Coordinates of C-alpha atoms in Angstrom, one line a residue:
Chain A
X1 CA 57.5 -24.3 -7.0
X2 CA 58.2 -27.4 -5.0
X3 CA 57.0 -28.4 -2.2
X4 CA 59.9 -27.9 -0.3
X5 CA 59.1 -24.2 -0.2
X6 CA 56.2 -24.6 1.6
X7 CA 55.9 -24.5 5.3
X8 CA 57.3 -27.2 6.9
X9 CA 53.3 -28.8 8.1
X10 CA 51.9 -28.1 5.3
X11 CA 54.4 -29.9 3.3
X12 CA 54.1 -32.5 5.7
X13 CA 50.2 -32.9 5.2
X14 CA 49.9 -32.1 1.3
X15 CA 52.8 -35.1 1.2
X16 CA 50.7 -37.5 3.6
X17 CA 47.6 -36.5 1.1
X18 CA 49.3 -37.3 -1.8
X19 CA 50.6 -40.3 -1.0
X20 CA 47.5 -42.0 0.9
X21 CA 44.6 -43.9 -0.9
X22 CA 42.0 -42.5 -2.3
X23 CA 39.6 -44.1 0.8
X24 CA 42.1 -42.8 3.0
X25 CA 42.0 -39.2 2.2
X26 CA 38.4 -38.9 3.0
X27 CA 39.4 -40.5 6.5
X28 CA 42.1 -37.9 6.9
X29 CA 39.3 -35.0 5.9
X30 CA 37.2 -35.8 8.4
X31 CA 39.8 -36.0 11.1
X32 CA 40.9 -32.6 10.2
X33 CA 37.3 -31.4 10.9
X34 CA 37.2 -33.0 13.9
X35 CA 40.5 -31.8 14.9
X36 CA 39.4 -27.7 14.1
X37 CA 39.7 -26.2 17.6
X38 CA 36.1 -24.6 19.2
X39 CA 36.2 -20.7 18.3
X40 CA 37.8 -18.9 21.6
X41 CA 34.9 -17.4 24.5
X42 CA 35.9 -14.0 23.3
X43 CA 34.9 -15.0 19.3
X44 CA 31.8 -17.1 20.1
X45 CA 30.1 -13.5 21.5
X46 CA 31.6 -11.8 18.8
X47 CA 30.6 -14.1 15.3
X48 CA 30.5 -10.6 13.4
X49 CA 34.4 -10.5 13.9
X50 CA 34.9 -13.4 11.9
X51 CA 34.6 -13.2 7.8
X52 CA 32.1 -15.6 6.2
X53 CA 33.3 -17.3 3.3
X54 CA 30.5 -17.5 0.7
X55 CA 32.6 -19.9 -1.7
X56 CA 32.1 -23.1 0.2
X57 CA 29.0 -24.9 0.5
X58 CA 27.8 -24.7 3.5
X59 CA 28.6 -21.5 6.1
X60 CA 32.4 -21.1 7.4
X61 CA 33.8 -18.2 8.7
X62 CA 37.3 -17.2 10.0
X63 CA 39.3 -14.6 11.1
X64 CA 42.8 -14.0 11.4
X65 CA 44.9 -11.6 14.1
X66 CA 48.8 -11.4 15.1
X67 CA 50.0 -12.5 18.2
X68 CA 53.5 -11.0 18.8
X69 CA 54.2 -10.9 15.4
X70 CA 53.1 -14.8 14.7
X71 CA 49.2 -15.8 13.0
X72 CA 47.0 -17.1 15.0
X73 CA 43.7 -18.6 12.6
X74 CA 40.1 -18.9 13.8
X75 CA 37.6 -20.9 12.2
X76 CA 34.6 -22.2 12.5
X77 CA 31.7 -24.5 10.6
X78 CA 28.8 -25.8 11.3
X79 CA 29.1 -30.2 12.7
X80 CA 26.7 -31.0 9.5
X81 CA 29.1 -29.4 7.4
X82 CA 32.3 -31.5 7.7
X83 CA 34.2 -31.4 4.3
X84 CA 34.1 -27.8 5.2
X85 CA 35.4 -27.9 8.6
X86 CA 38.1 -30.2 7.3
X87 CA 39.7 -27.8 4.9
X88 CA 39.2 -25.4 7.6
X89 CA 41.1 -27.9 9.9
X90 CA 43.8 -28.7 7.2
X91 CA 44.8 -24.9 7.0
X92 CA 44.6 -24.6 11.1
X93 CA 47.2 -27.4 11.1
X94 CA 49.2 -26.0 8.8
X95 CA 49.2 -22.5 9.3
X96 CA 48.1 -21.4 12.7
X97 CA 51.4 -20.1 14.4
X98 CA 53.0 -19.2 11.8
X99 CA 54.9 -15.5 10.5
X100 CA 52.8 -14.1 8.0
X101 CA 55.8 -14.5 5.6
X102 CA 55.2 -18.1 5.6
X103 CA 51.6 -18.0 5.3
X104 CA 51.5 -15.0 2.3
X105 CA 54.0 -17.4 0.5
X106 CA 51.7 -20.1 0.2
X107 CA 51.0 -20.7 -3.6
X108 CA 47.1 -20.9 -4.5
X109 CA 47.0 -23.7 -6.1
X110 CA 47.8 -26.1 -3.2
X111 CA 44.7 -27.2 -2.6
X112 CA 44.8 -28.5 -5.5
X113 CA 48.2 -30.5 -4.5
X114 CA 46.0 -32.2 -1.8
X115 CA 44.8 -34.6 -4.1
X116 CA 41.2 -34.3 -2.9
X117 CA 39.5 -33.2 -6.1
X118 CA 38.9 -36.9 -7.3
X119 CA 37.6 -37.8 -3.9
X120 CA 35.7 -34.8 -2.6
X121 CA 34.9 -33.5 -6.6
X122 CA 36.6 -30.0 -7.9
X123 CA 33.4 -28.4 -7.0
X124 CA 33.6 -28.7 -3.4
X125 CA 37.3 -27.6 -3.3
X126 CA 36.6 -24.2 -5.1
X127 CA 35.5 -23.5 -1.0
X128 CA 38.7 -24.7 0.1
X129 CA 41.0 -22.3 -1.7
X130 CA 38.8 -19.4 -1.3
X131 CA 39.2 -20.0 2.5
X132 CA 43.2 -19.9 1.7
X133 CA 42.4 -16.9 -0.4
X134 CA 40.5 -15.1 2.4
X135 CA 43.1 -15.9 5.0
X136 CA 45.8 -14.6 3.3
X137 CA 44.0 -11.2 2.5
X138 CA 43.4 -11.3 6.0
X139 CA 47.1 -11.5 6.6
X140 CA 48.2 -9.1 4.0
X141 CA 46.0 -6.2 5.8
X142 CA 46.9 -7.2 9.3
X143 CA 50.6 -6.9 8.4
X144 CA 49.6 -3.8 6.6
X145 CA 47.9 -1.9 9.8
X146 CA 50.4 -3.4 12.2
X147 CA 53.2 -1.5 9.8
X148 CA 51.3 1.4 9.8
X149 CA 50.6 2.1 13.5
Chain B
X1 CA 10.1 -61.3 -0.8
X2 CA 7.8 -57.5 -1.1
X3 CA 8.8 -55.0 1.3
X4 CA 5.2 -53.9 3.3
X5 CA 4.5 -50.4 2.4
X6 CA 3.9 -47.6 4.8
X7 CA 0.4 -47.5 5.8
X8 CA 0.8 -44.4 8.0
X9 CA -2.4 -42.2 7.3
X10 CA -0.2 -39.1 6.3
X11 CA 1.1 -40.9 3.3
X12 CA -2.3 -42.3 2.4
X13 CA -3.4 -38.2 1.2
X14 CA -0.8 -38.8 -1.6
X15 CA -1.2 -39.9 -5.5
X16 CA 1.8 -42.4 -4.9
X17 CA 1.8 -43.3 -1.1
X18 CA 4.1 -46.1 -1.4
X19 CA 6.7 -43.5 -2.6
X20 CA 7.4 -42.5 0.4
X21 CA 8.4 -44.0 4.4
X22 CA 8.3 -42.4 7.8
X23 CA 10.6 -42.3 10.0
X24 CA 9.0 -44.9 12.5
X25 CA 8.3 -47.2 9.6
X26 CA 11.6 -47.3 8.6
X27 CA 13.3 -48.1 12.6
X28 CA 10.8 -50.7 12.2
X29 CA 12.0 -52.3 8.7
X30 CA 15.5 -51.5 9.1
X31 CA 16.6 -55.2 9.3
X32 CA 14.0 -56.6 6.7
X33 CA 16.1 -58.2 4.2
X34 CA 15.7 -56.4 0.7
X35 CA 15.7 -53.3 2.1
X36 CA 18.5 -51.0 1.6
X37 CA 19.0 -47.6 3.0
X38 CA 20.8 -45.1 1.1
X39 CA 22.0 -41.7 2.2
X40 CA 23.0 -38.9 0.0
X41 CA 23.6 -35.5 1.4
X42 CA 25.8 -32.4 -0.3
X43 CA 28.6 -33.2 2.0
X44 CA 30.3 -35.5 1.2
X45 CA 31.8 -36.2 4.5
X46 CA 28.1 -36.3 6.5
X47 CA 27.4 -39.5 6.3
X48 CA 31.2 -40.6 8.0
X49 CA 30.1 -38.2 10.9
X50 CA 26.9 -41.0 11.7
X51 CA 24.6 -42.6 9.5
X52 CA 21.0 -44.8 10.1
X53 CA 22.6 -48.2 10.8
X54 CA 22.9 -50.5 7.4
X55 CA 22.8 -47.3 5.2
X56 CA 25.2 -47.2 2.6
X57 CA 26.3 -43.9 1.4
X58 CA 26.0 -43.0 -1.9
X59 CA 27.2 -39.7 -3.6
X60 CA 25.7 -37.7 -6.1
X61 CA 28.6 -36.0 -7.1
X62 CA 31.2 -38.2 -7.7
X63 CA 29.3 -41.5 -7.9
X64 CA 26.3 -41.0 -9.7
X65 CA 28.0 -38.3 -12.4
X66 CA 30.1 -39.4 -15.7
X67 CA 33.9 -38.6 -14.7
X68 CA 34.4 -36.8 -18.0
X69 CA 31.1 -35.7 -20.1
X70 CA 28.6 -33.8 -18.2
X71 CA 25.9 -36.6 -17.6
X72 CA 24.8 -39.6 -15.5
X73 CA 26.4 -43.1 -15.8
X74 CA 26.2 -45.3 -18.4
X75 CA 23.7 -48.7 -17.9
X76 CA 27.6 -50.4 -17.3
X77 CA 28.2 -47.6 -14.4
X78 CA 25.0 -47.7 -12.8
X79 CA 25.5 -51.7 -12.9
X80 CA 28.7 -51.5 -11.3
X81 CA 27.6 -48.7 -8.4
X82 CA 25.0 -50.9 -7.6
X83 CA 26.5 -54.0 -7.4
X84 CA 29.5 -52.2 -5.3
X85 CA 26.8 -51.0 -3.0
X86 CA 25.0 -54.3 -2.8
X87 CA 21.8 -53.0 -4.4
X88 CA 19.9 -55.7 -6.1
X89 CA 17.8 -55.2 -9.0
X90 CA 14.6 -56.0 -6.7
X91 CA 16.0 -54.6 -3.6
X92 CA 13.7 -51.9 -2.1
X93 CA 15.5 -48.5 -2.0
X94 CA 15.1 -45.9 0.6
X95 CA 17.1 -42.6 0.4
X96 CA 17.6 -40.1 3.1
X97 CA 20.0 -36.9 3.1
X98 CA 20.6 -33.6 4.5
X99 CA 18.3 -30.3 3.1
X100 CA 15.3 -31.8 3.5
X101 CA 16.3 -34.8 0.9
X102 CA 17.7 -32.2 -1.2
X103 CA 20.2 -34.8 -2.8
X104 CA 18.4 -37.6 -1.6
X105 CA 15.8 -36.6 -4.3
X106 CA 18.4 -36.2 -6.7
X107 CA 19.7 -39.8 -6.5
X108 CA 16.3 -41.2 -6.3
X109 CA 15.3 -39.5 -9.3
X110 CA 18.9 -41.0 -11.0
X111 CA 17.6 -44.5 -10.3
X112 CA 14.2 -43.6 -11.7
X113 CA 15.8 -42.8 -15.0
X114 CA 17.7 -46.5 -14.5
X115 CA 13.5 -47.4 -13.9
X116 CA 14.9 -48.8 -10.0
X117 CA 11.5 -50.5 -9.5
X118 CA 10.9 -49.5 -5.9
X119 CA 12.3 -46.4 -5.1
X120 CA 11.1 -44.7 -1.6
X121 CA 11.9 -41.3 -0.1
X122 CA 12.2 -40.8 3.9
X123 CA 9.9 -38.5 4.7
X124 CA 11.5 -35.4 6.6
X125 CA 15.1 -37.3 5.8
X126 CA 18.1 -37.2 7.9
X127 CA 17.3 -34.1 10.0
X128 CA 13.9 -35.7 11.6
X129 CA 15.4 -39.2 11.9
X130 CA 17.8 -37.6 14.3
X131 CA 15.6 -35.1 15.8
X132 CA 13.3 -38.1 16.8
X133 CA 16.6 -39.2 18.6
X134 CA 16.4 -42.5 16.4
X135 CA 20.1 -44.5 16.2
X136 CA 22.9 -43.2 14.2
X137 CA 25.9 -45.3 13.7
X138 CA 29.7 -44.9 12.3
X139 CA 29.8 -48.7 11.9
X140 CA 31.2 -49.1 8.3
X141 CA 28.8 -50.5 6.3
X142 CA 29.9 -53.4 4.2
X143 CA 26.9 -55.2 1.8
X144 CA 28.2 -58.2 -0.2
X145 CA 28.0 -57.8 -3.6
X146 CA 25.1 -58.2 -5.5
X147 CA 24.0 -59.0 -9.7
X148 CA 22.6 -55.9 -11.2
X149 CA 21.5 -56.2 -14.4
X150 CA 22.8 -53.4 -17.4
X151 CA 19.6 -51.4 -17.9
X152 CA 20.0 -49.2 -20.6
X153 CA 19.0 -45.2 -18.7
X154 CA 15.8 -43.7 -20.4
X155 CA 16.1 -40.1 -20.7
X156 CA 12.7 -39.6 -22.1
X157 CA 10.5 -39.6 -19.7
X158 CA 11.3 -37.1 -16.8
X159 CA 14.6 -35.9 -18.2
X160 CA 14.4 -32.6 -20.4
X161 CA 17.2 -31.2 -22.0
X162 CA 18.0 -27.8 -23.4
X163 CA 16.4 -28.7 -27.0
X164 CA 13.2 -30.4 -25.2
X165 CA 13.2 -26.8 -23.0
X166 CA 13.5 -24.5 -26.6
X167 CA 10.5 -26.7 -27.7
X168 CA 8.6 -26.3 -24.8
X169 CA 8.5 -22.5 -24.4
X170 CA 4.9 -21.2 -23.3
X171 CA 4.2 -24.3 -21.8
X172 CA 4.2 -25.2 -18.0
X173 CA 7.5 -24.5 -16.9
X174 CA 8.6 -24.2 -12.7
X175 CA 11.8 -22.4 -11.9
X176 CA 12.2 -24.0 -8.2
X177 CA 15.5 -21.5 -7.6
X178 CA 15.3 -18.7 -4.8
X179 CA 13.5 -15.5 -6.2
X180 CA 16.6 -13.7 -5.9
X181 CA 18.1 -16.1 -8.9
X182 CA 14.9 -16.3 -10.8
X183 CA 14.6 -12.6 -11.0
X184 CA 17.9 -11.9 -12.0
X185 CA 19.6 -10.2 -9.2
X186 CA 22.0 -13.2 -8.1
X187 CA 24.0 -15.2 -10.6
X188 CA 24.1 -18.4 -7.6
X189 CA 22.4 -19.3 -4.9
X190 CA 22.7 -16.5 -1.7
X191 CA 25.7 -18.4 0.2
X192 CA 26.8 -21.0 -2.6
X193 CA 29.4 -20.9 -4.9
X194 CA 29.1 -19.5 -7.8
X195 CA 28.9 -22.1 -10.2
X196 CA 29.7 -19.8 -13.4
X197 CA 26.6 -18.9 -15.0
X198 CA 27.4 -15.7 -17.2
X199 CA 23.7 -14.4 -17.4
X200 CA 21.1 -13.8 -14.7
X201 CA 17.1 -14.6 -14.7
X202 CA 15.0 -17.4 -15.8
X203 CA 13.4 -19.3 -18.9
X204 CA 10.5 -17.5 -19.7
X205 CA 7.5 -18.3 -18.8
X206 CA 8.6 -20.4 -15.9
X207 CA 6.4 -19.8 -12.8
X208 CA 8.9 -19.2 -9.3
X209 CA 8.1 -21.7 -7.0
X210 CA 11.0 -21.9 -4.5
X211 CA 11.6 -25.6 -3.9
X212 CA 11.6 -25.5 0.0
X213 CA 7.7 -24.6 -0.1
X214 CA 7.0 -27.8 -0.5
X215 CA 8.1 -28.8 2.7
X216 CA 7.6 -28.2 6.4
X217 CA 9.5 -27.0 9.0
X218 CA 10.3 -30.4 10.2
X219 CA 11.7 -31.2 6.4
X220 CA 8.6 -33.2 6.0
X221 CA 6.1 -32.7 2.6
X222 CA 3.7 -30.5 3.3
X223 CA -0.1 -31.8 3.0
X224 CA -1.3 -32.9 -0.4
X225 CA -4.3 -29.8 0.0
X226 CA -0.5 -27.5 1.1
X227 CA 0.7 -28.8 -2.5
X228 CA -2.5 -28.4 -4.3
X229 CA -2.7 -25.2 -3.6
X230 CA 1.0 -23.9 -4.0
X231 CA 1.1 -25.6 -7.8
X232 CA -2.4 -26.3 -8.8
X233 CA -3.2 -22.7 -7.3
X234 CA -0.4 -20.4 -7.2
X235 CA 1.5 -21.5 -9.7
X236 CA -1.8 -22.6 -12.3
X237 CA -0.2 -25.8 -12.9
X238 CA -2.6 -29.3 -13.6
X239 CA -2.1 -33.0 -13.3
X240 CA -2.3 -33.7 -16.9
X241 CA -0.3 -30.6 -18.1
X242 CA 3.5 -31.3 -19.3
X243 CA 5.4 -29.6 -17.0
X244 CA 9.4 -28.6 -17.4
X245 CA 11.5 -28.2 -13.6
X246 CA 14.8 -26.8 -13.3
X247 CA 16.6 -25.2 -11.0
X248 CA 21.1 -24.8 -11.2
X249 CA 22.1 -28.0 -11.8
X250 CA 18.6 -30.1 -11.3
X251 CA 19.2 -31.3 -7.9
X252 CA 16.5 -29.1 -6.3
X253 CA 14.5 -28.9 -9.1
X254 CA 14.4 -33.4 -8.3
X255 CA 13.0 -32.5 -4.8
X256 CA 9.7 -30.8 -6.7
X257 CA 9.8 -33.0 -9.3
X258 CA 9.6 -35.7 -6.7
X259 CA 6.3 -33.8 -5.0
X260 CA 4.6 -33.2 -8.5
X261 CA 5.0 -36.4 -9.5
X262 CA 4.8 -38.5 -6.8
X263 CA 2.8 -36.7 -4.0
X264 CA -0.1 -35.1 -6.8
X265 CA 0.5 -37.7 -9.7
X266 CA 1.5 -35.1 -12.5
X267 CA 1.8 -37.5 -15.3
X268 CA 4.6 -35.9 -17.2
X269 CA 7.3 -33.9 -15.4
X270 CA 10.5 -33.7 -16.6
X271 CA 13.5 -32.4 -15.3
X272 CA 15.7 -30.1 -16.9
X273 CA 19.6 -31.0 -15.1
X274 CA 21.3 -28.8 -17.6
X275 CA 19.4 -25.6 -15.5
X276 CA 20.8 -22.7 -15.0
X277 CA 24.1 -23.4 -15.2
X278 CA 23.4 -24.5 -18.9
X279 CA 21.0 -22.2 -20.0
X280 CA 22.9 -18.9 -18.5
X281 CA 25.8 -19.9 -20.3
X282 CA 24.4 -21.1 -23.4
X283 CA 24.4 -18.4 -26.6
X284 CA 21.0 -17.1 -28.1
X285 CA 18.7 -18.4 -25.0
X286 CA 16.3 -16.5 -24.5
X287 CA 15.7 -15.1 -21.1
X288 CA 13.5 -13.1 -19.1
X289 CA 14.6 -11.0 -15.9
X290 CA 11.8 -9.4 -15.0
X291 CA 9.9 -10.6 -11.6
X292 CA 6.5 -12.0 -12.8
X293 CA 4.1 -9.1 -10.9
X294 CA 1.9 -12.0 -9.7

């Protein structure tokens, strides 16, 4: 698959990744974490809505819903945890907003495309498509009871 | 010229005191010239997010591990890391790092098998320093470049590998993993990936002593009479006994082998970094699962 099947943000960011410095990307990483919106009021009471995803290093959690038919992604990580909260950042970027089409479509090996695994290690991105992994399961079941109602 | 050492009375209980700083002595020696600070954390990312001012970051992952074969650098790659970092052969070292100097251990213990003559640990690491409300920075850090002699590693010492750990079966052994790993029941650590060990328990004959024990709340050491009794007692191990630590991968397993070695002058501990992640996946070890009844 190219990338110009992907959605057009996340095209745009796996392209900026791939084409940036090595010393750059890790810049760009950490601007993604701190570019991760705080968790809504109604989700801060609530932590048990949001799933934890045990792949990454250090605790992240998100949740998914449907907002007149478009994904809305919430996500949150601890500050002392910030490669985390930047792949949760990158796929908040890319993805929030978008019709679960788009989002199911995305191919599991594009973290890998981000060309981080020589700067972050392979090891660290393992969390990074899990997330992906966990939001699109997410997705797949929301889609799935929304049909069903 | 000799960095001072840390005459704080806390560090003087301790077989090596001048293996470790405190956080006040280091605010005070932060400019001293010959000092550098290192930090190592598991994220990689931490230290961007605000480090001690001067530090330079240094990462066990993708810095201080071979690219290709599952090892350290070469005496040409440590060389090279050093000099990049502006780390002189008789430049004091002090590391600091998230988990309680989780990694921070790890690295130091990386220069001990280069034999970095003076190699010092912040005591409670990164969490106290900025507990304390001490100054964090996000100032790059540029050192000039400094000579750094090849020194051939020596992996004799305090490194153990899976041959040395057949060999030493029914001899002191410390599994430093949560009991949930040693026992059996987890593969990984409760919350961490799994890093692909096949089979579940622990080398036999290795006493549990969950790594964090050894410090305090505050990510400080415990008390040398705390440690003396957690590995002398509990865990019926002696200063002049040859003792084996391993944990997944040996980074936690550095942070005890730090305290044995440094804080109650165990003479021979050696680290196993193959750890679970080797032996679990390696055919024919042998392995126990049971949870010692103790």
């Amino acid at each position: 698959m190219t990338s110009d099947a992907l959605p057009a943000r996340l095209a745009e960011i796996v392209e900026d990744f791939a084409s940036a410095p090595p010393r750059d990307r890790l810049e760009m990483l950490l601007e993604y974490s701190q570019s991760l919106p705080p968790l809504p009021e109604r989700l801060r009471e609530h932590p048990e809505r949001l799933e934890p995803v045990p792949e990454c290093q250090s605790p992240l959690f998100v949740t998914t819903e449907l907002d007149e038919g478009l994904v809305r992604i919430f996500a949150d990580a601890p500050p002392e945890a910030p490669t985390t909260r930047g792949f949760a950042g990158i796929f908040h970027a890319a993805l929030d907003g978008l019709a679960p089409a788009d989002i199911l479509a995305v191919p599991g090996d594009i973290t890998a495309r981000l060309n981080l695994a020589e700067v972050v290690s392979p090891l660290r991105l393992r969390g990074a498509a899990a997330l992906l992994g966990r939001i699109q399961r997410q997705v797949r079941e929301l889609v799935a009871t929304t049909a069903a109602r | 010229m000799a960095i001072p050492l840390d005459t704080d009375p806390k560090l003087a209980q301790y077989a090596d005191p001048s293996s470790l700083v405190t956080t006040e002595w280091l605010a005070h020696h932060l400019d001293d010239p010959g000092l550098v600070v290192v930090e190592s954390d598991e994220d990689i990312l931490l230290y961007e997010t605000g480090h001690i001012p001067g530090a330079v970051k240094v990462d066990w992952h993708t810095e201080l591990n071979d690219p290709i074969t599952r090892d350290y650098v070469d005496a040409t790659g440590f060389a090279q890391l050093m000099s990049a970092k502006g780390i002189a052969r008789n430049s004091t070292v002090v590391f600091y790092g998230d988990k309680s100097n989780w990694w921070a251990s790890y690295a130091l213990w990386v220069f001990t098998l280069f034999r970095h003559p003076d190699v010092r640990l912040l005591d409670g690491g990164r969490a106290k320093w900025q507990a304390e409300g001490r100054p964090m920075t996000t100032e790059p850090v540029s050192r000039p470049k400094t000579p750094y002699p090849l020194v051939e590693r020596d992996d004799s010492r305090i490194r153990a590998f899976r041959d040395d750990v057949l060999a030493h079966l029914g001899r002191p052994m410390v599994d430093v993993r949560s009991p949930d790993e040693y026992s059996g029941r987890l593969l990984h650590m409760a919350d961490y990936p799994q890093e692909g060990a096949l089979r579940g328990g622990h080398i036999p004959g290795a006493a549990n002593v969950p790594w964090a024990r050894a410090t305090n709340p505050d990510g400080t050491f415990r008390s040398r009479a705390e440690l003396e009794a957690l590995y002398g007692g509990e865990a019926g191990l002696g200063a002049g006994d040859d003792v084996v630590v391993y944990c997944r991968i040996g980074e936690r397993s550095s942070h005890t082998w730090f305290a044995l070695t440094h804080l109650l002058g165990y003479r021979r501990v050696r680290n196993y970094d193959g750890s679970w992640t080797e032996w679990g996946n390696a055919v024919r070890m042998p392995i126990e699962r049971e949870v010692d009844p103790a």
